[in-house]
Amino acid sequence: MSQPFRPTAVTFLASDRPEAEEARLRLTERYGSVPITEAEVIVALGGDGFMLETLHNNLQLRTPVYGMNRGSVGFLMNDYEEDDLLDRLIQADRTMLHPLQMDAWTESGQVHSGLAINEVSLLRQTRQSAKLRISINDKVRLEELTCDGCLVATPAGSTAYNLSAHGPIIPLDAPSLALTPISAFRPRRWRGALLSHTARVRFEVLEADKRPVSATADNFEVRRVTRVEVRERRDITLTMLFDAGRSYEERVMAEQFSS
């Protein structure tokens, strides 16, 4: 029988917002803080962007991350509360995330790879619209998409750029990915697709010389790409901690019905 999770070694990290740093100082004084390499839990103080930054920076350690909202957007964060923190960590629910692998080929034939916790996005580099051919699991599904761009989002990333592009919000525990166009011109009625997490997505850039496109895995950008392949990395697991019975689902529901 596995032992209950009882973290005693915690490190506190803060975004560059003043309120986040103030919270870090108060919590460190109250609970203590260990070096990040010794931590059983990382407490990230900021917004969703800082949560994703923290997960990226600790891909090697893969220490569970518990976020508290000291930023402007907090879909992935718990409410900020200083009392009974260790008890909340013990009782917290675990959510496992798997990043996306982006492999991007450039005009020179080089291949650049990166990991994305949020999304992999392709965007036009000039005033010329992008033209993309989209294949799923080696089968062409869209011969030509004329657009500003297109993205593949994880459940964690579905409330970020994907949501702004009118893509679907995906529950964190759903085995799905969102394929969402950005300002699609043709076919005008295509609104994207909901894919299995096992899907392999390939984008081919058409007329790449005339219509240059960049590809980005979260904050890692490759310019003038000719082909991009995206897949989920099931061999990499990141852990986020949420207060038991927290209101993440309610926030997602409210966002979907907001006017």
CSV table of N, CA and C in Angstrom, one decimal, residues 47-138:
chain,number,residue,atom,x,y,z
A,47,GLY,N,0.6,33.9,-12.2
A,47,GLY,CA,-0.5,33.5,-13.0
A,47,GLY,C,-0.3,32.3,-13.8
A,48,ASP,N,-1.1,32.0,-14.7
A,48,ASP,CA,-1.0,30.8,-15.6
A,48,ASP,C,0.3,30.8,-16.3
A,49,GLY,N,0.7,32.0,-16.8
A,49,GLY,CA,2.0,32.1,-17.6
A,49,GLY,C,3.2,31.6,-16.7
A,50,PHE,N,3.2,32.0,-15.4
A,50,PHE,CA,4.3,31.7,-14.5
A,50,PHE,C,4.2,30.2,-14.2
A,51,MET,N,3.0,29.6,-14.1
A,51,MET,CA,2.9,28.2,-13.8
A,51,MET,C,3.5,27.4,-15.0
A,52,LEU,N,3.3,27.8,-16.2
A,52,LEU,CA,3.8,27.1,-17.3
A,52,LEU,C,5.3,27.3,-17.4
A,53,GLU,N,5.8,28.5,-17.1
A,53,GLU,CA,7.2,28.8,-17.0
A,53,GLU,C,7.9,27.9,-16.0
A,54,THR,N,7.3,27.7,-14.8
A,54,THR,CA,7.8,26.9,-13.8
A,54,THR,C,7.9,25.4,-14.2
A,55,LEU,N,6.8,24.9,-14.9
A,55,LEU,CA,6.9,23.6,-15.3
A,55,LEU,C,8.0,23.4,-16.4
A,56,HIS,N,8.1,24.3,-17.3
A,56,HIS,CA,9.2,24.2,-18.3
A,56,HIS,C,10.6,24.2,-17.6
A,57,ASN,N,10.8,25.1,-16.7
A,57,ASN,CA,12.1,25.2,-16.0
A,57,ASN,C,12.5,23.9,-15.2
A,58,ASN,N,11.5,23.1,-14.9
A,58,ASN,CA,11.7,22.0,-14.1
A,58,ASN,C,11.4,20.7,-14.8
A,59,LEU,N,11.5,20.7,-16.1
A,59,LEU,CA,11.3,19.4,-16.8
A,59,LEU,C,12.2,18.3,-16.4
A,60,GLN,N,13.4,18.6,-16.0
A,60,GLN,CA,14.3,17.6,-15.6
A,60,GLN,C,14.0,17.0,-14.2
A,61,LEU,N,13.7,17.9,-13.3
A,61,LEU,CA,13.3,17.5,-11.9
A,61,LEU,C,12.0,16.8,-11.9
A,62,ARG,N,11.0,17.4,-12.6
A,62,ARG,CA,9.6,16.9,-12.6
A,62,ARG,C,9.0,16.8,-11.2
A,63,THR,N,9.3,17.8,-10.5
A,63,THR,CA,8.8,18.0,-9.1
A,63,THR,C,7.3,18.5,-9.2
A,64,PRO,N,6.4,17.9,-8.4
A,64,PRO,CA,5.0,18.4,-8.5
A,64,PRO,C,5.0,19.9,-8.2
A,65,VAL,N,4.1,20.6,-8.9
A,65,VAL,CA,3.9,22.1,-8.8
A,65,VAL,C,2.5,22.4,-8.3
A,66,TYR,N,2.5,23.2,-7.3
A,66,TYR,CA,1.2,23.7,-6.7
A,66,TYR,C,1.2,25.2,-6.9
A,67,GLY,N,0.3,25.7,-7.7
A,67,GLY,CA,0.2,27.2,-8.0
A,67,GLY,C,-0.8,27.9,-7.1
A,68,MET,N,-0.4,29.1,-6.8
A,68,MET,CA,-1.4,30.0,-6.1
A,68,MET,C,-1.4,31.3,-6.9
A,69,ASN,N,-2.6,31.8,-7.1
A,69,ASN,CA,-2.8,32.9,-8.0
A,69,ASN,C,-2.4,34.2,-7.4
A,70,ARG,N,-1.3,34.8,-8.0
A,70,ARG,CA,-0.9,36.1,-7.7
A,70,ARG,C,-0.7,36.9,-9.0
A,71,GLY,N,-1.5,36.5,-10.0
A,71,GLY,CA,-1.4,37.1,-11.4
A,71,GLY,C,-2.8,37.5,-11.8
A,72,SER,N,-2.9,37.7,-13.1
A,72,SER,CA,-4.1,38.2,-13.7
A,72,SER,C,-5.0,37.1,-14.2
A,73,VAL,N,-4.4,36.0,-14.6
A,73,VAL,CA,-5.2,34.8,-15.1
A,73,VAL,C,-4.8,33.6,-14.3
A,74,GLY,N,-5.8,32.9,-13.8
A,74,GLY,CA,-5.5,31.8,-12.9
A,74,GLY,C,-6.3,30.5,-13.1
A,75,PHE,N,-6.5,30.2,-14.4
A,75,PHE,CA,-7.2,28.9,-14.6
A,75,PHE,C,-6.5,27.7,-14.0
A,76,LEU,N,-5.1,27.8,-14.1
A,76,LEU,CA,-4.3,26.7,-13.6
A,76,LEU,C,-3.8,26.8,-12.2
A,77,MET,N,-4.3,27.9,-11.5
A,77,MET,CA,-3.8,28.2,-10.2
A,77,MET,C,-4.9,27.9,-9.1
A,78,ASN,N,-4.5,27.6,-7.9
A,78,ASN,CA,-5.3,27.6,-6.8
A,78,ASN,C,-5.5,29.0,-6.2
A,79,ASP,N,-6.6,29.2,-5.5
A,79,ASP,CA,-6.8,30.5,-4.8
A,79,ASP,C,-5.7,30.7,-3.8
A,80,TYR,N,-5.3,32.0,-3.7
A,80,TYR,CA,-4.3,32.3,-2.7
A,80,TYR,C,-4.8,32.3,-1.3
A,81,GLU,N,-4.1,31.5,-0.5
A,81,GLU,CA,-4.5,31.4,0.9
A,81,GLU,C,-3.3,30.9,1.7
A,82,GLU,N,-2.9,31.7,2.7
A,82,GLU,CA,-1.6,31.4,3.4
A,82,GLU,C,-1.8,30.4,4.5
A,83,ASP,N,-3.0,30.2,5.0
A,83,ASP,CA,-3.2,29.3,6.2
A,83,ASP,C,-3.2,27.8,5.7
A,84,ASP,N,-2.7,27.0,6.6
A,84,ASP,CA,-2.8,25.5,6.4
A,84,ASP,C,-2.3,25.0,5.1
A,85,LEU,N,-1.2,25.6,4.6
A,85,LEU,CA,-0.7,25.2,3.3
A,85,LEU,C,-0.2,23.8,3.3
A,86,LEU,N,0.5,23.3,4.3
A,86,LEU,CA,1.0,22.0,4.2
A,86,LEU,C,-0.2,20.9,4.2
A,87,ASP,N,-1.2,21.2,5.0
A,87,ASP,CA,-2.4,20.3,5.0
A,87,ASP,C,-3.0,20.3,3.6
A,88,ARG,N,-3.1,21.5,2.9
A,88,ARG,CA,-3.7,21.5,1.6
A,88,ARG,C,-2.8,20.7,0.6
A,89,LEU,N,-1.5,20.8,0.7
A,89,LEU,CA,-0.7,20.0,-0.1
A,89,LEU,C,-0.8,18.5,0.0
A,90,ILE,N,-1.0,18.1,1.3
A,90,ILE,CA,-1.2,16.7,1.6
A,90,ILE,C,-2.5,16.2,0.9
A,91,GLN,N,-3.6,17.0,1.0
A,91,GLN,CA,-4.9,16.6,0.5
A,91,GLN,C,-5.1,16.9,-1.0
A,92,ALA,N,-4.1,17.6,-1.6
A,92,ALA,CA,-4.3,18.1,-3.0
A,92,ALA,C,-4.5,16.9,-4.0
A,93,ASP,N,-5.3,17.2,-5.0
A,93,ASP,CA,-5.5,16.2,-6.1
A,93,ASP,C,-4.4,16.4,-7.1
A,94,ARG,N,-3.9,15.3,-7.7
A,94,ARG,CA,-2.9,15.4,-8.7
A,94,ARG,C,-3.4,15.3,-10.1
A,95,THR,N,-2.9,16.2,-11.0
A,95,THR,CA,-3.3,16.1,-12.4
A,95,THR,C,-2.0,16.0,-13.2
A,96,MET,N,-2.0,15.0,-14.0
A,96,MET,CA,-0.8,14.7,-14.8
A,96,MET,C,-0.9,15.3,-16.2
A,97,LEU,N,0.2,16.0,-16.7
A,97,LEU,CA,0.3,16.6,-18.0
A,97,LEU,C,1.4,16.0,-18.8
A,98,HIS,N,1.1,15.9,-20.1
A,98,HIS,CA,2.2,15.4,-21.0
A,98,HIS,C,2.4,16.5,-22.1
A,99,PRO,N,3.6,17.0,-22.3
A,99,PRO,CA,3.9,18.1,-23.2
A,99,PRO,C,3.8,17.6,-24.7
A,100,LEU,N,3.8,18.6,-25.6
A,100,LEU,CA,3.8,18.3,-27.0
A,100,LEU,C,5.2,18.4,-27.5
A,101,GLN,N,5.6,17.5,-28.4
A,101,GLN,CA,6.9,17.5,-29.1
A,101,GLN,C,6.7,18.2,-30.4
A,102,MET,N,7.4,19.3,-30.7
A,102,MET,CA,7.4,19.9,-32.0
A,102,MET,C,8.7,19.6,-32.7
A,103,ASP,N,8.7,19.1,-33.9
A,103,ASP,CA,9.8,19.0,-34.8
A,103,ASP,C,9.5,19.9,-36.0
A,104,ALA,N,10.4,20.9,-36.2
A,104,ALA,CA,10.2,21.9,-37.3
A,104,ALA,C,11.4,21.8,-38.3
A,105,TRP,N,11.0,21.7,-39.5
A,105,TRP,CA,12.0,21.7,-40.6
A,105,TRP,C,12.1,23.1,-41.2
A,106,THR,N,13.3,23.6,-41.5
A,106,THR,CA,13.4,24.9,-42.1
A,106,THR,C,13.8,24.8,-43.5
A,107,GLU,N,13.9,25.9,-44.2
A,107,GLU,CA,14.2,25.9,-45.7
A,107,GLU,C,15.6,25.3,-45.9
A,108,SER,N,16.5,25.4,-44.9
A,108,SER,CA,17.9,24.9,-45.1
A,108,SER,C,17.9,23.4,-44.8
A,109,GLY,N,16.8,22.8,-44.4
A,109,GLY,CA,16.8,21.4,-44.1
A,109,GLY,C,17.1,21.0,-42.7
A,110,GLN,N,17.4,22.0,-41.9
A,110,GLN,CA,17.7,21.7,-40.5
A,110,GLN,C,16.4,21.4,-39.7
A,111,VAL,N,16.5,20.6,-38.7
A,111,VAL,CA,15.3,20.2,-37.9
A,111,VAL,C,15.6,20.8,-36.5
A,112,HIS,N,14.6,21.5,-36.0
A,112,HIS,CA,14.6,22.1,-34.6
A,112,HIS,C,13.5,21.5,-33.8
A,113,SER,N,13.8,21.1,-32.6
A,113,SER,CA,12.8,20.4,-31.8
A,113,SER,C,12.6,21.2,-30.5
A,114,GLY,N,11.4,21.2,-30.0
A,114,GLY,CA,11.0,21.8,-28.7
A,114,GLY,C,9.8,21.2,-28.1
A,115,LEU,N,9.7,21.5,-26.8
A,115,LEU,CA,8.5,20.9,-26.0
A,115,LEU,C,7.6,22.1,-25.7
A,116,ALA,N,6.3,21.8,-25.8
A,116,ALA,CA,5.3,22.7,-25.4
A,116,ALA,C,4.3,22.2,-24.4
A,117,ILE,N,4.1,22.9,-23.3
A,117,ILE,CA,3.1,22.5,-22.3
A,117,ILE,C,1.7,23.1,-22.7
A,118,ASN,N,1.8,24.3,-23.3
A,118,ASN,CA,0.6,25.0,-23.8
A,118,ASN,C,0.1,24.6,-25.2
A,119,GLU,N,0.9,25.0,-26.2
A,119,GLU,CA,0.5,24.8,-27.5
A,119,GLU,C,1.7,24.9,-28.5
A,120,VAL,N,1.6,24.3,-29.6
A,120,VAL,CA,2.5,24.5,-30.8
A,120,VAL,C,1.7,25.3,-31.8
A,121,SER,N,2.2,26.5,-32.2
A,121,SER,CA,1.4,27.3,-33.1
A,121,SER,C,2.3,27.7,-34.3
A,122,LEU,N,1.6,27.8,-35.5
A,122,LEU,CA,2.2,28.2,-36.7
A,122,LEU,C,1.6,29.6,-37.0
A,123,LEU,N,2.4,30.6,-37.4
A,123,LEU,CA,1.9,31.9,-37.7
A,123,LEU,C,2.6,32.5,-38.9
A,124,ARG,N,1.9,33.2,-39.7
A,124,ARG,CA,2.4,33.9,-40.9
A,124,ARG,C,3.5,34.9,-40.4
A,125,GLN,N,4.5,35.1,-41.1
A,125,GLN,CA,5.6,36.1,-40.8
A,125,GLN,C,5.4,37.4,-41.4
A,126,THR,N,4.7,37.5,-42.5
A,126,THR,CA,4.5,38.8,-43.2
A,126,THR,C,3.0,39.1,-43.4
A,127,ARG,N,2.7,40.1,-44.2
A,127,ARG,CA,1.3,40.5,-44.5
A,127,ARG,C,0.6,39.4,-45.3
A,128,GLN,N,1.4,38.5,-46.0
A,128,GLN,CA,0.8,37.4,-46.8
A,128,GLN,C,0.3,36.4,-45.8
A,129,SER,N,-0.9,35.9,-46.1
A,129,SER,CA,-1.5,34.9,-45.3
A,129,SER,C,-0.7,33.6,-45.5
A,130,ALA,N,-0.8,32.7,-44.5
A,130,ALA,CA,-0.2,31.4,-44.6
A,130,ALA,C,-1.1,30.4,-45.4
A,131,LYS,N,-0.5,29.5,-46.0
A,131,LYS,CA,-1.2,28.4,-46.7
A,131,LYS,C,-0.6,27.1,-46.1
A,132,LEU,N,-1.4,26.3,-45.5
A,132,LEU,CA,-1.0,25.1,-44.8
A,132,LEU,C,-1.8,23.8,-45.3
A,133,ARG,N,-1.0,22.7,-45.5
A,133,ARG,CA,-1.7,21.4,-45.7
A,133,ARG,C,-1.6,20.7,-44.4
A,134,ILE,N,-2.7,20.1,-43.9
A,134,ILE,CA,-2.7,19.5,-42.6
A,134,ILE,C,-3.0,18.0,-42.7
A,135,SER,N,-2.2,17.2,-42.1
A,135,SER,CA,-2.3,15.7,-42.1
A,135,SER,C,-2.4,15.2,-40.7
A,136,ILE,N,-3.3,14.2,-40.5
A,136,ILE,CA,-3.4,13.6,-39.2
A,136,ILE,C,-3.1,12.1,-39.3
A,137,ASN,N,-2.1,11.6,-38.6
A,137,ASN,CA,-1.7,10.2,-38.7
A,137,ASN,C,-1.4,9.8,-40.1
A,138,ASP,N,-0.7,10.7,-40.8
A,138,ASP,CA,-0.2,10.5,-42.2
A,138,ASP,C,-1.3,10.5,-43.2
